[in-house]
Tab-separated table of C-alpha atoms and ligand atoms in Angstrom:
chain	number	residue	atom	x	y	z
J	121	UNK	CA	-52.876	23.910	48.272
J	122	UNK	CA	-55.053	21.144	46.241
J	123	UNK	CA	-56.988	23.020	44.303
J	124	UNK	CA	-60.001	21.224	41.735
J	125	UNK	CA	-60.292	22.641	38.622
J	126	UNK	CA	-63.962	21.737	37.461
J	127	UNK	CA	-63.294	22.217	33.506
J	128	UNK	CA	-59.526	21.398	34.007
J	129	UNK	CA	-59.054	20.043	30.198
J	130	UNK	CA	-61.115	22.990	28.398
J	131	UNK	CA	-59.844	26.295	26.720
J	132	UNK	CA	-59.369	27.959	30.138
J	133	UNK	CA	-59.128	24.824	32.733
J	134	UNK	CA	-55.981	24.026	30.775
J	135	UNK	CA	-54.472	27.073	31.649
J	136	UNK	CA	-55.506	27.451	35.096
J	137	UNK	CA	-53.924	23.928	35.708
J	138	UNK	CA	-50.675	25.203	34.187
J	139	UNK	CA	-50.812	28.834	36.440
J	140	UNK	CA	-51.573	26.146	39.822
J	141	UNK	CA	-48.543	24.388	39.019
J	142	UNK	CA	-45.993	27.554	38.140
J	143	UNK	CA	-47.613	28.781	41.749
J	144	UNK	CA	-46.990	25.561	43.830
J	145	UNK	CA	-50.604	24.438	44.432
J	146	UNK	CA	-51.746	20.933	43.275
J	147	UNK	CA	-53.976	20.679	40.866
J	148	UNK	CA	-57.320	18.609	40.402
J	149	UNK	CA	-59.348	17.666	37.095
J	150	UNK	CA	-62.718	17.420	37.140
J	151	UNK	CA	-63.827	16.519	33.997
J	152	UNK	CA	-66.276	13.564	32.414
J	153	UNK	CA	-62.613	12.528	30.579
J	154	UNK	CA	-61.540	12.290	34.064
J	155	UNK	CA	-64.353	10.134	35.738
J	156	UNK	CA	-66.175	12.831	36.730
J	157	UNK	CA	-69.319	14.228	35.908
J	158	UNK	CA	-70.988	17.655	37.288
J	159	UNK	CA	-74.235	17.103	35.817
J	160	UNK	CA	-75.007	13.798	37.337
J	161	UNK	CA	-72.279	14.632	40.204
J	162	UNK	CA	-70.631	11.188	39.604
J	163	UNK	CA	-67.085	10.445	40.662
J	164	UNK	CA	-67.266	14.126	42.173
J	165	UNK	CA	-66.876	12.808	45.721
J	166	UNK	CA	-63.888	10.846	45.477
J	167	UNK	CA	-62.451	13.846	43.545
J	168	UNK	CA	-62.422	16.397	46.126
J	169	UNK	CA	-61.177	14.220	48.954
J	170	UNK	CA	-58.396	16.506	50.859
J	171	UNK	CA	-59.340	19.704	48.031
J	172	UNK	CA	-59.313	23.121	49.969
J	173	UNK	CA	-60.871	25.345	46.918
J	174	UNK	CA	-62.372	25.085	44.016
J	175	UNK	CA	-62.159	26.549	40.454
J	176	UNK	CA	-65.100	26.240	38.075
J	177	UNK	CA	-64.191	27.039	34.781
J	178	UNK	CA	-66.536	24.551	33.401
J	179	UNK	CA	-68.561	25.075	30.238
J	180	UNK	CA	-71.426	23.804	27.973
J	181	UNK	CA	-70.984	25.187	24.344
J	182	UNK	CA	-74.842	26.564	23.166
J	183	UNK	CA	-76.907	29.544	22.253
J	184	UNK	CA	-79.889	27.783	24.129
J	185	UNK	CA	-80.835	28.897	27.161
J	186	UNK	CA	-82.933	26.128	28.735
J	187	UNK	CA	-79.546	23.940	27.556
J	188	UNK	CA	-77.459	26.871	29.300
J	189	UNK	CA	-79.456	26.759	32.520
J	190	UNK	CA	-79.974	22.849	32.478
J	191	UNK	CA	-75.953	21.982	32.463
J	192	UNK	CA	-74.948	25.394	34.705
J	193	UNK	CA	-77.538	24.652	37.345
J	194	UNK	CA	-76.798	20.936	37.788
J	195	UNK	CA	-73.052	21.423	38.007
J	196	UNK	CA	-73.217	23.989	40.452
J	197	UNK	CA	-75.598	22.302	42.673
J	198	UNK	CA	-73.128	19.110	42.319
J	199	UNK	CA	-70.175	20.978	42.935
J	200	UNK	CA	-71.220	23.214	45.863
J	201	UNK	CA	-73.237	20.343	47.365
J	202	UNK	CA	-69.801	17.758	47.204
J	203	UNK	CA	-67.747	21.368	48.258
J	204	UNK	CA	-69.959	21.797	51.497
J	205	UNK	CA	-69.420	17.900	52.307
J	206	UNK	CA	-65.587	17.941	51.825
J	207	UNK	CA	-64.931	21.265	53.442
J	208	UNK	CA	-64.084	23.672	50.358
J	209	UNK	CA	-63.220	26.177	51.857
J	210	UNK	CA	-62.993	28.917	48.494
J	211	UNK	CA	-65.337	28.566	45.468
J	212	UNK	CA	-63.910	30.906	42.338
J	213	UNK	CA	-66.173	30.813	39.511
J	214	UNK	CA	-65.295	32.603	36.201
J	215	UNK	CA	-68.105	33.990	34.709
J	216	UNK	CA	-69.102	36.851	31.909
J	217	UNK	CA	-69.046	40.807	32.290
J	218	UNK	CA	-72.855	41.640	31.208
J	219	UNK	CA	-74.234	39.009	31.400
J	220	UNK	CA	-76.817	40.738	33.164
J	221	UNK	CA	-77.073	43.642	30.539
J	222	UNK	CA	-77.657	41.041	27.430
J	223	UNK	CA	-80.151	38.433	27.267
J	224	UNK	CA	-78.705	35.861	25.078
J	225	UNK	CA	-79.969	32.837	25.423
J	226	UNK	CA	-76.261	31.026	27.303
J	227	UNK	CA	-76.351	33.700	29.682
J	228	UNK	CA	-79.462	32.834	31.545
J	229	UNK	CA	-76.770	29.950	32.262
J	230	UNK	CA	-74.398	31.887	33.860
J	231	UNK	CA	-76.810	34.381	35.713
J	232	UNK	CA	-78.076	31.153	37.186
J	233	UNK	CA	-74.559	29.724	37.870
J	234	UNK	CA	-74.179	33.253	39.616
J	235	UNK	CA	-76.927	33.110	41.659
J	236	UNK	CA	-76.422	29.676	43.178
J	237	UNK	CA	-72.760	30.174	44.164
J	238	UNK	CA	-74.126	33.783	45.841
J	239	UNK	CA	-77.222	31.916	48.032
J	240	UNK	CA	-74.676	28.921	48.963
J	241	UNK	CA	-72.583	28.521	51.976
J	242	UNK	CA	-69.463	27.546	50.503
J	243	UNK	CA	-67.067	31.354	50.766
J	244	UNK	CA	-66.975	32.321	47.073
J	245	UNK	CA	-65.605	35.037	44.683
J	246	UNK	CA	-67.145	35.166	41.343
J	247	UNK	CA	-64.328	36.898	38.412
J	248	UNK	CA	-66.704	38.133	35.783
J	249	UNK	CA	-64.726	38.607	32.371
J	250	UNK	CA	-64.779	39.953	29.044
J	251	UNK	CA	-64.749	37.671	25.707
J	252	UNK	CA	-61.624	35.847	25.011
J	253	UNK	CA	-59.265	36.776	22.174
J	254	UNK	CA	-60.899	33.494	20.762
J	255	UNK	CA	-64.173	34.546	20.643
J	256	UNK	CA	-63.999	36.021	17.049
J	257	UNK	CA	-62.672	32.692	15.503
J	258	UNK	CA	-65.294	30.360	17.531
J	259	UNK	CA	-67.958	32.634	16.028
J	260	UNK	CA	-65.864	32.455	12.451
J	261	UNK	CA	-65.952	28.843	12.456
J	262	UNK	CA	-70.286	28.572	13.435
J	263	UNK	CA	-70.750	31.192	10.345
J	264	UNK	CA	-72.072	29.632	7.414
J	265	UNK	CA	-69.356	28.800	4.787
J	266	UNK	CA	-68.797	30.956	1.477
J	267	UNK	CA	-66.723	33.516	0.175
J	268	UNK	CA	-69.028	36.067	2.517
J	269	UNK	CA	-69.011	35.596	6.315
J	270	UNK	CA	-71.735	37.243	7.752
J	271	UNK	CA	-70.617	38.488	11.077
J	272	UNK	CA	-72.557	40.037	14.051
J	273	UNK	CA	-71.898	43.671	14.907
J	274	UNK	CA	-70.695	43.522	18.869
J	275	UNK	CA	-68.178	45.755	20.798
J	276	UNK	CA	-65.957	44.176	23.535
J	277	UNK	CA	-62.884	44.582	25.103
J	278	UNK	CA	-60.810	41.164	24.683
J	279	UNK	CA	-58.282	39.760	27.121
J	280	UNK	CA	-56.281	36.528	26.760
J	281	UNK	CA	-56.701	33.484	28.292
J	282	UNK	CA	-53.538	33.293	30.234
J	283	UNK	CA	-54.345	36.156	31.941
J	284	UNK	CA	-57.711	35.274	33.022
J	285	UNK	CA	-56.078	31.822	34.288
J	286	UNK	CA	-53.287	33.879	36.049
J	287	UNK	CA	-55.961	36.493	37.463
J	288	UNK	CA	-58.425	33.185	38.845
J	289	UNK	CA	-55.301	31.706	40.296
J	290	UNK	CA	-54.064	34.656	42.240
J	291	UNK	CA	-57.653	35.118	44.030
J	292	UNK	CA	-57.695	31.339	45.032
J	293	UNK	CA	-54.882	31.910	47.038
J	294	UNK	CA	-56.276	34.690	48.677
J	295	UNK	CA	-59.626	35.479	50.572
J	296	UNK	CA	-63.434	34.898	49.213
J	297	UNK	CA	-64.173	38.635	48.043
J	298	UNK	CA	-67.826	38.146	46.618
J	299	UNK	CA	-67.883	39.729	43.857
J	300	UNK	CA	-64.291	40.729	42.467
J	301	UNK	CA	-63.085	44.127	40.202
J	302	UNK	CA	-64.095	43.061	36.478
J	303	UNK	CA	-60.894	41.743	34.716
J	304	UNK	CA	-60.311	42.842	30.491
J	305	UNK	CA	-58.339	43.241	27.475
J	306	UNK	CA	-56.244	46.155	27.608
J	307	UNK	CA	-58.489	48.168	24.880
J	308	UNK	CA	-62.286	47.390	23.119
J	309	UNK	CA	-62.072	45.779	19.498
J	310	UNK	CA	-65.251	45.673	16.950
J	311	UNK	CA	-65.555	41.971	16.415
J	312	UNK	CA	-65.794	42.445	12.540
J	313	UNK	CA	-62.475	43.733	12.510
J	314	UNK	CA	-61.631	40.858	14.418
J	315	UNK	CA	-62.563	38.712	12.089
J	316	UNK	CA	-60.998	40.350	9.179
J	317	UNK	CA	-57.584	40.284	11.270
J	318	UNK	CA	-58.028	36.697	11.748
J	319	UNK	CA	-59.226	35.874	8.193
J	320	UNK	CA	-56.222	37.680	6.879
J	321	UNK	CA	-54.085	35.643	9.432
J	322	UNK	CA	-55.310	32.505	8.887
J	323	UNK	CA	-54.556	33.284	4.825
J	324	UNK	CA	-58.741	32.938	3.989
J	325	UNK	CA	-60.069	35.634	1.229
J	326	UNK	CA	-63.047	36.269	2.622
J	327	UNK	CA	-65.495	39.118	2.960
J	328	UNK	CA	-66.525	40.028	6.240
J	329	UNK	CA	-70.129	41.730	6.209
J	330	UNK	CA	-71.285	43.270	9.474
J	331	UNK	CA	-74.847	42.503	10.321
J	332	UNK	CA	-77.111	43.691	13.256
J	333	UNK	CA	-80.067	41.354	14.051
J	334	UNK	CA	-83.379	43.555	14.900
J	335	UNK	CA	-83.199	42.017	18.335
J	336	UNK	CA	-82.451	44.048	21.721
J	337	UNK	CA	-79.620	41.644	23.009
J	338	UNK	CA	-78.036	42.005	19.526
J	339	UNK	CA	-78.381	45.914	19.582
J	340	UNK	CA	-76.769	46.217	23.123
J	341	UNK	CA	-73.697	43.770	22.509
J	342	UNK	CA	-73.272	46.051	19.516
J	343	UNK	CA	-73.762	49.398	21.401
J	344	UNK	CA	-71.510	48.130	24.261
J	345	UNK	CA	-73.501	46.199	26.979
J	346	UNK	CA	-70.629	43.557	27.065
J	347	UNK	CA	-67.658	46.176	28.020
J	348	UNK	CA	-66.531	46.416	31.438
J	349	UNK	CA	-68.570	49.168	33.669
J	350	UNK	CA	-65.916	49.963	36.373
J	351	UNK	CA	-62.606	50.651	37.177
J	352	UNK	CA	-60.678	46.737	37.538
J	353	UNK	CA	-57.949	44.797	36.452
J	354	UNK	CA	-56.572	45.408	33.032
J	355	UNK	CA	-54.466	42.546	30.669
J	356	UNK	CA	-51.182	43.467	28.546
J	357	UNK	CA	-51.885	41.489	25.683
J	358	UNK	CA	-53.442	43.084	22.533
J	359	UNK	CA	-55.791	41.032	19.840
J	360	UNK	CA	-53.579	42.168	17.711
J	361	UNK	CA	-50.442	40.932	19.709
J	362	UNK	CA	-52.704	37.314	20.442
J	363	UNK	CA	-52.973	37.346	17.010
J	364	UNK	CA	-49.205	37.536	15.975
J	365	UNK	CA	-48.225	34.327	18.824
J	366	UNK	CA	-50.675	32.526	17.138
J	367	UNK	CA	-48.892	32.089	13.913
J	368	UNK	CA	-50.370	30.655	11.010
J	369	UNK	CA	-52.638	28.314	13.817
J	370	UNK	CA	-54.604	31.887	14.467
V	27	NAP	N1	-65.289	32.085	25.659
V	27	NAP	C1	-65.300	33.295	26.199
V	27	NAP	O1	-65.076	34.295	25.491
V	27	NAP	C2	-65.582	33.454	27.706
V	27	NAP	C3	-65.491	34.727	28.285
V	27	NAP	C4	-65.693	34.868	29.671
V	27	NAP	C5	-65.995	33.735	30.437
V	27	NAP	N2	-66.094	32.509	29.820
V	27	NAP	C6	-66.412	31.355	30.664
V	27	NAP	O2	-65.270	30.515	30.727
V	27	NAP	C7	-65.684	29.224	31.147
V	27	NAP	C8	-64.847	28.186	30.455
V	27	NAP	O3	-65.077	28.239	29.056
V	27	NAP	P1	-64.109	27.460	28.051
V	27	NAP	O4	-64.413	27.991	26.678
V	27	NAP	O5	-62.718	27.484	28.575
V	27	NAP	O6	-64.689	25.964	28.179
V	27	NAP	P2	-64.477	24.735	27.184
V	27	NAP	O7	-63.193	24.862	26.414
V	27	NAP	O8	-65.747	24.546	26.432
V	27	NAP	O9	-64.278	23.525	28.213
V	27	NAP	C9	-65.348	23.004	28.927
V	27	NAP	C10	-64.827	22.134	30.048
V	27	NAP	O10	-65.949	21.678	30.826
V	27	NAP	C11	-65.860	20.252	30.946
V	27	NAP	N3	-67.204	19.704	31.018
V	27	NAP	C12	-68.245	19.885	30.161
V	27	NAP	N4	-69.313	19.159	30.545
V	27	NAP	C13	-68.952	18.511	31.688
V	27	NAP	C14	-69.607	17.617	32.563
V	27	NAP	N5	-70.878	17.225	32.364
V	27	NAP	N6	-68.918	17.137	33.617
V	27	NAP	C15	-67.629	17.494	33.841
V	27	NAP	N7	-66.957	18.354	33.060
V	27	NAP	C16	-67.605	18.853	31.980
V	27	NAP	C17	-65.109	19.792	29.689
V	27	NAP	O11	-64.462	18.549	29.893
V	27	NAP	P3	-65.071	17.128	29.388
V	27	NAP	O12	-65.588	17.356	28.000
V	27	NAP	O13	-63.930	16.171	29.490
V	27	NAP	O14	-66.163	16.788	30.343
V	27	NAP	C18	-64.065	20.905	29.562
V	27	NAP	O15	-62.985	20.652	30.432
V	27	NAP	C19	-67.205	29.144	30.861
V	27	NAP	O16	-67.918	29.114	32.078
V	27	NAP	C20	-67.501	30.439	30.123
V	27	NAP	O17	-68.774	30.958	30.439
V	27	NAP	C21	-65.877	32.350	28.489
């Protein structure tokens, strides 16, 4: 099956393309360093000629949400829109478990992104998952630099990113199901431990100081909001494990 992959050269699209290969489909980029563009919807056309599903795994990095809303609205108008015309007939979109329970200011983006693939007409499942065993180093690396990293206090449950790709590729193959079973790590992790794992990985002396912003999205991601609700799909691989394949590139 041609499958597009709108994201196809980020953290996850790059991995997605690899599990459509292993599984026999044929993969599609979309991606501005392809020619196309989902906020302006140029090049999108041409790109989906003969493509029978879709898999958005497209991203804008911020913590604003009018930025959030902005890039997830327009590229998921685009790509429904172009989806309708060429006859898509499966839209998968990967999206965030509670990010309807936390109000940070990139979910609105993804609530939005939600909503628009649930009020269109092209057949969709939406995969809502947990943070990525990534997640601790990309907030590592925003942290201001010093011998003290002041981290946020939050509690999720990380899974790797092969096994999200793996999980978004099976349901492509199979029938729209709405809303699937929330897929996550095999077990929940503070993220300040996180950090110190990673820290000592990467060989950094640094002291990790857990902070809790007086805010009410802060004080849920740290009491929980962000871990899965219901019985779903599980992955194998531990941070800890993640951790050990990364090497000294952790
Ligand atoms: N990080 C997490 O812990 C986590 C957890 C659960 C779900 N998710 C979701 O996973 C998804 C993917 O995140 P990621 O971290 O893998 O993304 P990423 O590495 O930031 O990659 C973003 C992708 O989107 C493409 N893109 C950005 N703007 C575009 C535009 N205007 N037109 C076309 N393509 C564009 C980029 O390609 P170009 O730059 O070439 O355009 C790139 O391929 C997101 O929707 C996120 O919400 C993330």
């Amino acid at each position: 099956m041609r499958v597009a992959v709108a994201g196809g050269t980020g953290l996850t699209g790059k991995r997605v393309v690899g599990s459509l290969i292993a599984a026999g489909h044929e993969p599609v980029v979309l991606s501005r360093a392809r020619g196309v563009d989902l906020v302006s919807g140029s090049g999108l056309a041409d790109a989906l000629t003969g493509v029978e599903a879709v898999i958005d795994v497209s991203n804008v990095t911020t913590s604003r949400a009018s930025v959030s809303v902005a890039f997830f609205e327009a590229a998921t108008r685009h790509l429904l829109a172009a989806g309708e015309r060429a006859g898509v007939r499966h839209h998968v979109v990967l999206s965030i478990v509670g990010c309807d329970r936390v109000d940070l200011g990139y979910y609105e983006g993804k609530r939005r992104q939600e909503e628009l693939v649930r009020a269109g007409s092209v057949p969709w499942t939406i995969l809502r998952t947990t943070q990525f065993h990534e997640f601790a180093g990309q907030i590592l690396d925003r942290v201001p630099p010093g011998p003290v990293a002041l981290v946020p206090r939050m509690l999720s449950q990380p899974v790797a990113v092969r096994e999200v790709a793996e999980a978004l590729v099976a349901l492509v193959g199979g029938e729209p199901l709405g809303t699937a079973p929330e897929l996550a790590g095999p077990r929940p992790e503070q993220l300040v431990d996180q950090a110190r794992l990673l820290l000592r990985a990467r060989g950094r002396r640094r002291w990790v100081l857990p902070v809790g912003l007086p805010v009410e999205s802060a004080r849920r991601a740290a009491g929980g909001a962000l871990l899965p609700t219901a019985d779903g799909p599980r992955g194998t691989v531990t941070f800890a494990r993640w951790l050990e394949e990364q090497g000294p590139d952790a």
